[in-house]
Amino acid sequence: MGPAGMAAFVAFVVGVTTILSLLLGDNPALFGAGPGSDELARRLALPGDVLLRLVAIVIAVSIVIGIANLLFVHVGRLARGKIYSAVMLASFAFTMYWSITNKGDASLLEAVQVPIESALAALLFVSLALGGSRVMQKRADIWGLLFVALVLIVLLGSLPLAELAPVKAWSDWLMAIPVSAGARAILLGIALGSVVAGVRALLGQDRAYRG
Amino acid sequence: MSEEFNWLDYAEPEESAPAPSPRRGLRRFLPRAPGLPRLPGRPRMPGRPRLPRLPGLSRLPRLPRLSIPGRGRVDSALEAPTAPDLLGLQDERPLEELDDRLRSLRERAATGSQAEADSGQALYDVDEVLVSPEILHKPGGVISAAALSKAQEQQVELLKDIVGGAGQAEATGGRRFLPSGALFSLSAVPRLIGSAVLCLMVSLPFVSSNFSEGQLPPSEFDEDRPGPTTVYDLLDNLTADDYVLLAFEYGPAAAGELDAIADLFLRHIVAQRAKPLIVSSNPIAVVHAQNIIRAINRSVAASGNDLQRGRDYFILRYLPGGSLGLRELSENFADVARVSHKGELTGLEFDSLEEMAAIVLIAERAEDMRNWAEQVVSEVGSTRLLAASGYAAAPLAQVYADSMEEIVGLVVGYRDAYTYGEKLQLNFGPLLPGAYETGVDLAVEPAAQDEQPSDVDAQVERAPATELPPPTEMPSPTVPPSPTARSLPTTTPRPSNTAPPQATVPPAATATPDNIRVVEVVSPQQVRIRRGPSTAEDILQLALAGDMFELIGANADGSWYQIALSNGLEGWIAEFLVEVNEVTMAAFQAAQSSASARIPDERVFLWREFDVSLGKNRPRYYQVNTPITGDIPEYVLLRDRSQEVPRLGAMTFGTLAAVLVIAVGNIFYALGALRRRRAADGGWRG
């Protein structure tokens, strides 16, 4: 068994152990009503619990590694003359200095990051509106027309204007029936996709852990 | 043509490297996963033992191995990244950031002859690697063997664009940026106009109060949507010993939409003297929550106190790992609650999440809602989840709220936050020290202030019933002036946004200027004063025998009396519980003062008959007689509301602008398409 096969084998064993631990550990009733059933369930739950906590710890450590990697990458880019990497490194150093000297003051977050990200979110509104205005440019057929009509109905229905009460009724129906059905379908798809992804990982078809 | 470029040589430039395994199709473009350097003299692993071949297996017909771009075989997952990923990554990026192999191919193509470029052969090797020679030479050619989808064709075009030779590099300076002048080309004019219209209409409500079309959100949630009301009532029934897990699952991008509801939830919980435990699986959200509390503390500063971390609220440590972190929260809550976000010990000792009075989730994405519903709520059983989300996540979040009984309510977006704040102001308004009068004064424009009807002043005067700091102690910036009077609290606490029951003055007694008509409670039992003339209405206050209230009116059949409460609200009491009398003002005021002495001992505002269990074996949550004697809870509800109406106006005008831009743009393009099609074949084709 080569290294790849060994990794797949370890992943399979850990995955199956976690699943069994979660399934059996949460259901002491499976072991009858005897005095030892709770203790048995607790013991069975332990491996899964430990593994999941290990994963959380690993992910937390990976954040630190990710930050270090980011710094190394930008130091390398700076060596190649990338000026934006210098800005990034300077921002990192200043934020670290500010947080340490001001005992965790997070005013920089409110003063810089929140306005910037909020502005980007606001740009999304402009982009969507302009994109919506060009639907018929890209697809001038009955489906494009239907799409635009539905968009306009939902937008008009969201307006707090009494004159648009009939449109609001249509909008509410759209949100309650087709949109809700679509949302449920998406959730079903996510659930099925999660199951398939889990099975593929267990069987070694997906080996993202190889990096 | 220059020398032939050999991909296999490029993939393995080291002379000593062993010959790589042959690669087919687009996989030849992909970078090989960097292997570990092989140490000299390292013993090689023995080969995998081969299973004996089954007899007759070799006689089975072999399926053709298609190598279609963008559609690798199953084992292509071993070769990360995939071709579509690679192509997607290269889109709209400077050439120098291209993958080395693609850049090398481009440079090699640039050295090709012009004749080859003109004949479409500049991308030598590409055609061969995109289409397997086996397929190419089959009868019918490529079309019969494999047809590319539109997305795959776009990827091929993108690949050709990327490796397209020196001519393009010279024209664009080696970067795939817009050519100069494109921004001001005619095609950009509609976008510029649309952007200008959108920005202008969104900005107008902030410039002038004249631009505030549309109705403000109501001060009560819609009866068709019981969820938000349930959220409010659950938080309103918290008591001083309660702990509430408040999950901040949103980042700075959603702060503009969700900060308002997060602020209101925090204020409401603190006002109930409960203690919020803030937690998040988003590290930035943890820091952001701290900043929101700092903003609240600026409101509390007038009382000379502030919310203290570790006493009035707690921020727990960050939960790494997304859904895994949330699972750890539900399974090992005792450990999570012991450590703050700064690594300090919180001193909190809990056994499980079931000790939380409620779990409040503010989620930016539906995925956060799903994670909490699956990893946390399903594990704690009896504790209920109250949720808030933005508009974008609402369709999916609403499905969870409707499907899971553990999720008892969902508050969506800024308009619901406005209603929540109005409800909070309505129910706590009379308790606010001086803020009520301040809000009233500022709500009326200076020019019209003198013309307000006298009943406004009369109602304001009787509003504060409890001993509270004088209005002068309040900081003026807390409630700044508003450009319009419509948004701020009205002079009278509104019992309901719905039309109030029609009251008629009972004909039994007539008041003289020195006397006042009152109802006096005669029932020996504690009686309930309700919001409307029905036992189904909310209970506003409790009253005992001997209590007097000013009589305002009665319902049509005279079975209920409308009375003025000492806290400024107007309530209804059943006729058979009281007697209508006429007493002097002095006697009435004496009765009022003796009655008000009892009020601070009871939490008497808005006690709904609420039957949603907040926790297994925790019946004390039904108790609502919470003393309010401190300073912080009253002050913590004072908010700066000056930007609420402009924001709501901007939402309305922005939506109108979007409707305008989308409608006009599509009409324009549809007419253009129609004209072109008529010119082409004389008719519309759907």
PDB file of C-alpha atoms in Angstrom, chain A residues 1-3 22 26 49 52-53 55-57 59-60 63 77 82 103-107 109-110 113-114 117-118 121 125-126 128-130 132-137 139-142 145 148 151-152 155-156 158-162 164 175 179-180 182-184 186-187 190 194 200 204-207 210-211, chain B residues 45 48 74 77-78 80 96-97 190-191 194-195 198-199 202 213-215 251-253 255-256 259 284 287-288 290-291 294 318 320-321 324-325 327-328 331-332 335 342 370 379 395-396 399-400 402-403 415 651-652 654-659 661-663 665-667 669-670 673 676-677 684-686:
ATOM      1  CA  MET A   1       0.000   0.000   0.000  1.00  0.00           C
ATOM      2  CA  GLY A   2       1.498   3.279  -1.113  1.00  0.00           C
ATOM      3  CA  PRO A   3       1.289   6.592   0.725  1.00  0.00           C
ATOM      4  CA  LEU A  22     -21.964   9.674  16.608  1.00  0.00           C
ATOM      5  CA  ASP A  26     -26.154   9.467  20.987  1.00  0.00           C
ATOM      6  CA  ASP A  49     -16.040  13.512  20.294  1.00  0.00           C
ATOM      7  CA  LEU A  52     -14.196  16.275  16.200  1.00  0.00           C
ATOM      8  CA  ARG A  53     -12.468  18.345  18.830  1.00  0.00           C
ATOM      9  CA  VAL A  55     -10.511  18.768  13.913  1.00  0.00           C
ATOM     10  CA  ALA A  56     -11.582  22.032  15.510  1.00  0.00           C
ATOM     11  CA  ILE A  57      -8.128  22.433  17.018  1.00  0.00           C
ATOM     12  CA  ILE A  59      -8.604  24.197  11.937  1.00  0.00           C
ATOM     13  CA  ALA A  60      -7.763  26.804  14.551  1.00  0.00           C
ATOM     14  CA  ILE A  63      -5.630  29.810  10.637  1.00  0.00           C
ATOM     15  CA  ARG A  77       6.085  39.045  -4.004  1.00  0.00           C
ATOM     16  CA  LYS A  82       5.057  43.921  -6.204  1.00  0.00           C
ATOM     17  CA  LYS A 103      -5.121  46.446  24.301  1.00  0.00           C
ATOM     18  CA  GLY A 104      -7.338  44.905  21.678  1.00  0.00           C
ATOM     19  CA  ASP A 105      -9.071  48.072  20.564  1.00  0.00           C
ATOM     20  CA  ALA A 106     -11.074  47.096  17.501  1.00  0.00           C
ATOM     21  CA  SER A 107     -11.922  50.563  16.292  1.00  0.00           C
ATOM     22  CA  LEU A 109     -12.363  47.254  12.215  1.00  0.00           C
ATOM     23  CA  GLU A 110     -15.233  49.707  12.437  1.00  0.00           C
ATOM     24  CA  GLN A 113     -13.101  47.120   7.248  1.00  0.00           C
ATOM     25  CA  VAL A 114     -16.790  47.598   7.960  1.00  0.00           C
ATOM     26  CA  GLU A 117     -17.078  45.757   2.990  1.00  0.00           C
ATOM     27  CA  SER A 118     -20.362  47.609   3.314  1.00  0.00           C
ATOM     28  CA  ALA A 121     -21.982  45.116  -0.651  1.00  0.00           C
ATOM     29  CA  PHE A 125     -26.817  46.419  -5.611  1.00  0.00           C
ATOM     30  CA  VAL A 126     -25.651  48.588  -8.494  1.00  0.00           C
ATOM     31  CA  LEU A 128     -27.306  43.555  -9.949  1.00  0.00           C
ATOM     32  CA  ALA A 129     -29.532  46.387 -11.096  1.00  0.00           C
ATOM     33  CA  LEU A 130     -27.367  47.090 -14.132  1.00  0.00           C
ATOM     34  CA  GLY A 132     -30.848  43.079 -14.612  1.00  0.00           C
ATOM     35  CA  SER A 133     -31.245  45.904 -17.079  1.00  0.00           C
ATOM     36  CA  ARG A 134     -29.329  43.937 -19.714  1.00  0.00           C
ATOM     37  CA  VAL A 135     -31.192  40.649 -19.542  1.00  0.00           C
ATOM     38  CA  MET A 136     -32.942  41.308 -22.823  1.00  0.00           C
ATOM     39  CA  GLN A 137     -29.672  42.215 -24.436  1.00  0.00           C
ATOM     40  CA  ARG A 139     -31.461  36.806 -24.111  1.00  0.00           C
ATOM     41  CA  ALA A 140     -34.305  38.472 -25.922  1.00  0.00           C
ATOM     42  CA  ASP A 141     -36.811  35.674 -25.773  1.00  0.00           C
ATOM     43  CA  ILE A 142     -39.844  34.696 -23.781  1.00  0.00           C
ATOM     44  CA  LEU A 145     -39.093  38.450 -20.593  1.00  0.00           C
ATOM     45  CA  VAL A 148     -37.559  40.394 -16.000  1.00  0.00           C
ATOM     46  CA  VAL A 151     -37.929  40.508 -10.933  1.00  0.00           C
ATOM     47  CA  LEU A 152     -40.032  43.627 -11.360  1.00  0.00           C
ATOM     48  CA  LEU A 155     -39.189  44.450  -6.423  1.00  0.00           C
ATOM     49  CA  LEU A 156     -42.425  46.386  -6.722  1.00  0.00           C
ATOM     50  CA  SER A 158     -41.372  44.986  -1.647  1.00  0.00           C
ATOM     51  CA  LEU A 159     -42.111  48.696  -1.865  1.00  0.00           C
ATOM     52  CA  PRO A 160     -44.110  50.136   1.044  1.00  0.00           C
ATOM     53  CA  LEU A 161     -46.580  51.899  -1.206  1.00  0.00           C
ATOM     54  CA  ALA A 162     -50.288  51.396  -0.749  1.00  0.00           C
ATOM     55  CA  LEU A 164     -48.956  48.662  -5.132  1.00  0.00           C
ATOM     56  CA  MET A 175     -42.136  34.311  -2.402  1.00  0.00           C
ATOM     57  CA  VAL A 179     -39.372  30.713  -4.091  1.00  0.00           C
ATOM     58  CA  SER A 180     -40.065  28.574  -1.052  1.00  0.00           C
ATOM     59  CA  GLY A 182     -36.974  26.418  -4.877  1.00  0.00           C
ATOM     60  CA  ALA A 183     -35.362  27.029  -1.513  1.00  0.00           C
ATOM     61  CA  ARG A 184     -36.472  23.634  -0.278  1.00  0.00           C
ATOM     62  CA  ILE A 186     -31.827  23.735  -2.900  1.00  0.00           C
ATOM     63  CA  LEU A 187     -31.719  22.451   0.659  1.00  0.00           C
ATOM     64  CA  ILE A 190     -27.327  20.402  -0.458  1.00  0.00           C
ATOM     65  CA  SER A 194     -23.293  16.390   1.396  1.00  0.00           C
ATOM     66  CA  ARG A 200     -16.853   9.745  -1.865  1.00  0.00           C
ATOM     67  CA  GLY A 204     -11.277   7.457  -1.288  1.00  0.00           C
ATOM     68  CA  GLN A 205     -12.754   8.938  -4.452  1.00  0.00           C
ATOM     69  CA  ASP A 206     -12.192  12.462  -3.195  1.00  0.00           C
ATOM     70  CA  ARG A 207      -8.830  12.942  -1.598  1.00  0.00           C
ATOM     71  CA  ARG A 210      -3.725  15.119  -0.028  1.00  0.00           C
ATOM     72  CA  GLY A 211      -3.423  18.870  -0.507  1.00  0.00           C
TER      73      GLY A 211
ATOM     74  CA  MET B  45       8.772   1.063  -1.629  1.00  0.00           C
ATOM     75  CA  ARG B  48       1.872  -3.170  -4.934  1.00  0.00           C
ATOM     76  CA  VAL B  74     -13.180  10.262 -12.004  1.00  0.00           C
ATOM     77  CA  ALA B  77      -9.879  14.547  -8.731  1.00  0.00           C
ATOM     78  CA  LEU B  78      -6.404  13.402  -7.853  1.00  0.00           C
ATOM     79  CA  ALA B  80      -5.822  19.401  -8.490  1.00  0.00           C
ATOM     80  CA  GLU B  96       2.701  37.637 -15.467  1.00  0.00           C
ATOM     81  CA  GLU B  97       0.451  35.943 -12.954  1.00  0.00           C
ATOM     82  CA  PRO B 190     -26.276  53.274 -20.444  1.00  0.00           C
ATOM     83  CA  ARG B 191     -24.317  51.866 -17.544  1.00  0.00           C
ATOM     84  CA  GLY B 194     -28.045  53.709 -14.739  1.00  0.00           C
ATOM     85  CA  SER B 195     -25.391  53.989 -12.059  1.00  0.00           C
ATOM     86  CA  LEU B 198     -29.272  54.524  -8.722  1.00  0.00           C
ATOM     87  CA  CYS B 199     -26.783  56.544  -6.681  1.00  0.00           C
ATOM     88  CA  VAL B 202     -30.479  56.322  -2.944  1.00  0.00           C
ATOM     89  CA  GLU B 213     -42.108  58.239  -0.007  1.00  0.00           C
ATOM     90  CA  GLY B 214     -43.823  55.165   1.260  1.00  0.00           C
ATOM     91  CA  GLN B 215     -45.185  54.053   4.567  1.00  0.00           C
ATOM     92  CA  GLY B 251     -19.351  39.799   9.018  1.00  0.00           C
ATOM     93  CA  PRO B 252     -18.685  43.422   8.169  1.00  0.00           C
ATOM     94  CA  ALA B 253     -20.322  43.101   4.750  1.00  0.00           C
ATOM     95  CA  ALA B 255     -23.169  45.012   9.210  1.00  0.00           C
ATOM     96  CA  GLY B 256     -25.219  47.690   7.489  1.00  0.00           C
ATOM     97  CA  ASP B 259     -26.318  45.763  13.066  1.00  0.00           C
ATOM     98  CA  ILE B 284     -14.395  39.076  12.904  1.00  0.00           C
ATOM     99  CA  VAL B 287     -14.719  41.662  17.475  1.00  0.00           C
ATOM    100  CA  HIS B 288     -17.606  43.430  15.801  1.00  0.00           C
ATOM    101  CA  GLN B 290     -17.637  44.061  21.062  1.00  0.00           C
ATOM    102  CA  ASN B 291     -17.835  47.256  19.046  1.00  0.00           C
ATOM    103  CA  ARG B 294     -19.234  49.897  22.978  1.00  0.00           C
ATOM    104  CA  TYR B 318     -14.274  32.038  18.883  1.00  0.00           C
ATOM    105  CA  PRO B 320     -13.210  27.471  14.849  1.00  0.00           C
ATOM    106  CA  GLY B 321     -14.232  24.989  12.229  1.00  0.00           C
ATOM    107  CA  LEU B 324     -17.632  21.496  13.720  1.00  0.00           C
ATOM    108  CA  GLY B 325     -17.140  24.433  16.035  1.00  0.00           C
ATOM    109  CA  ARG B 327     -21.031  20.986  17.314  1.00  0.00           C
ATOM    110  CA  GLU B 328     -18.374  21.478  19.920  1.00  0.00           C
ATOM    111  CA  GLU B 331     -21.518  19.035  23.021  1.00  0.00           C
ATOM    112  CA  ASN B 332     -19.046  20.827  25.265  1.00  0.00           C
ATOM    113  CA  ASP B 335     -15.816  24.240  28.198  1.00  0.00           C
ATOM    114  CA  LYS B 342      -9.573  37.149  25.083  1.00  0.00           C
ATOM    115  CA  ARG B 370     -28.515  25.526   8.626  1.00  0.00           C
ATOM    116  CA  GLU B 379     -28.862  18.798  20.163  1.00  0.00           C
ATOM    117  CA  PRO B 395     -35.960  32.566   1.586  1.00  0.00           C
ATOM    118  CA  LEU B 396     -33.803  29.705   2.834  1.00  0.00           C
ATOM    119  CA  VAL B 399     -37.831  27.367   5.265  1.00  0.00           C
ATOM    120  CA  TYR B 400     -35.918  26.366   8.373  1.00  0.00           C
ATOM    121  CA  ASP B 402     -41.200  27.024   9.155  1.00  0.00           C
ATOM    122  CA  SER B 403     -39.948  23.459   9.282  1.00  0.00           C
ATOM    123  CA  ARG B 415     -37.807  46.870   8.210  1.00  0.00           C
ATOM    124  CA  MET B 651     -34.396  51.591   0.548  1.00  0.00           C
ATOM    125  CA  THR B 652     -37.649  52.659  -1.072  1.00  0.00           C
ATOM    126  CA  GLY B 654     -33.275  52.551  -4.305  1.00  0.00           C
ATOM    127  CA  THR B 655     -35.811  49.867  -5.116  1.00  0.00           C
ATOM    128  CA  LEU B 656     -37.729  52.315  -7.283  1.00  0.00           C
ATOM    129  CA  ALA B 657     -34.525  53.222  -9.075  1.00  0.00           C
ATOM    130  CA  ALA B 658     -33.708  49.565  -9.632  1.00  0.00           C
ATOM    131  CA  VAL B 659     -37.185  48.995 -11.067  1.00  0.00           C
ATOM    132  CA  VAL B 661     -33.303  50.963 -14.550  1.00  0.00           C
ATOM    133  CA  ILE B 662     -34.278  47.351 -15.141  1.00  0.00           C
ATOM    134  CA  ALA B 663     -37.509  48.228 -16.916  1.00  0.00           C
ATOM    135  CA  GLY B 665     -32.932  48.998 -19.947  1.00  0.00           C
ATOM    136  CA  ASN B 666     -34.805  45.878 -20.929  1.00  0.00           C
ATOM    137  CA  ILE B 667     -37.361  47.764 -22.988  1.00  0.00           C
ATOM    138  CA  TYR B 669     -32.695  46.173 -25.497  1.00  0.00           C
ATOM    139  CA  ALA B 670     -35.880  44.288 -26.346  1.00  0.00           C
ATOM    140  CA  ALA B 673     -33.546  42.890 -30.569  1.00  0.00           C
ATOM    141  CA  ARG B 676     -32.796  43.371 -35.599  1.00  0.00           C
ATOM    142  CA  ARG B 677     -34.899  40.284 -35.931  1.00  0.00           C
ATOM    143  CA  TRP B 684     -40.408  38.021 -33.570  1.00  0.00           C
ATOM    144  CA  ARG B 685     -39.208  34.642 -32.488  1.00  0.00           C
ATOM    145  CA  GLY B 686     -39.970  33.693 -28.964  1.00  0.00           C
TER     146      GLY B 686
END
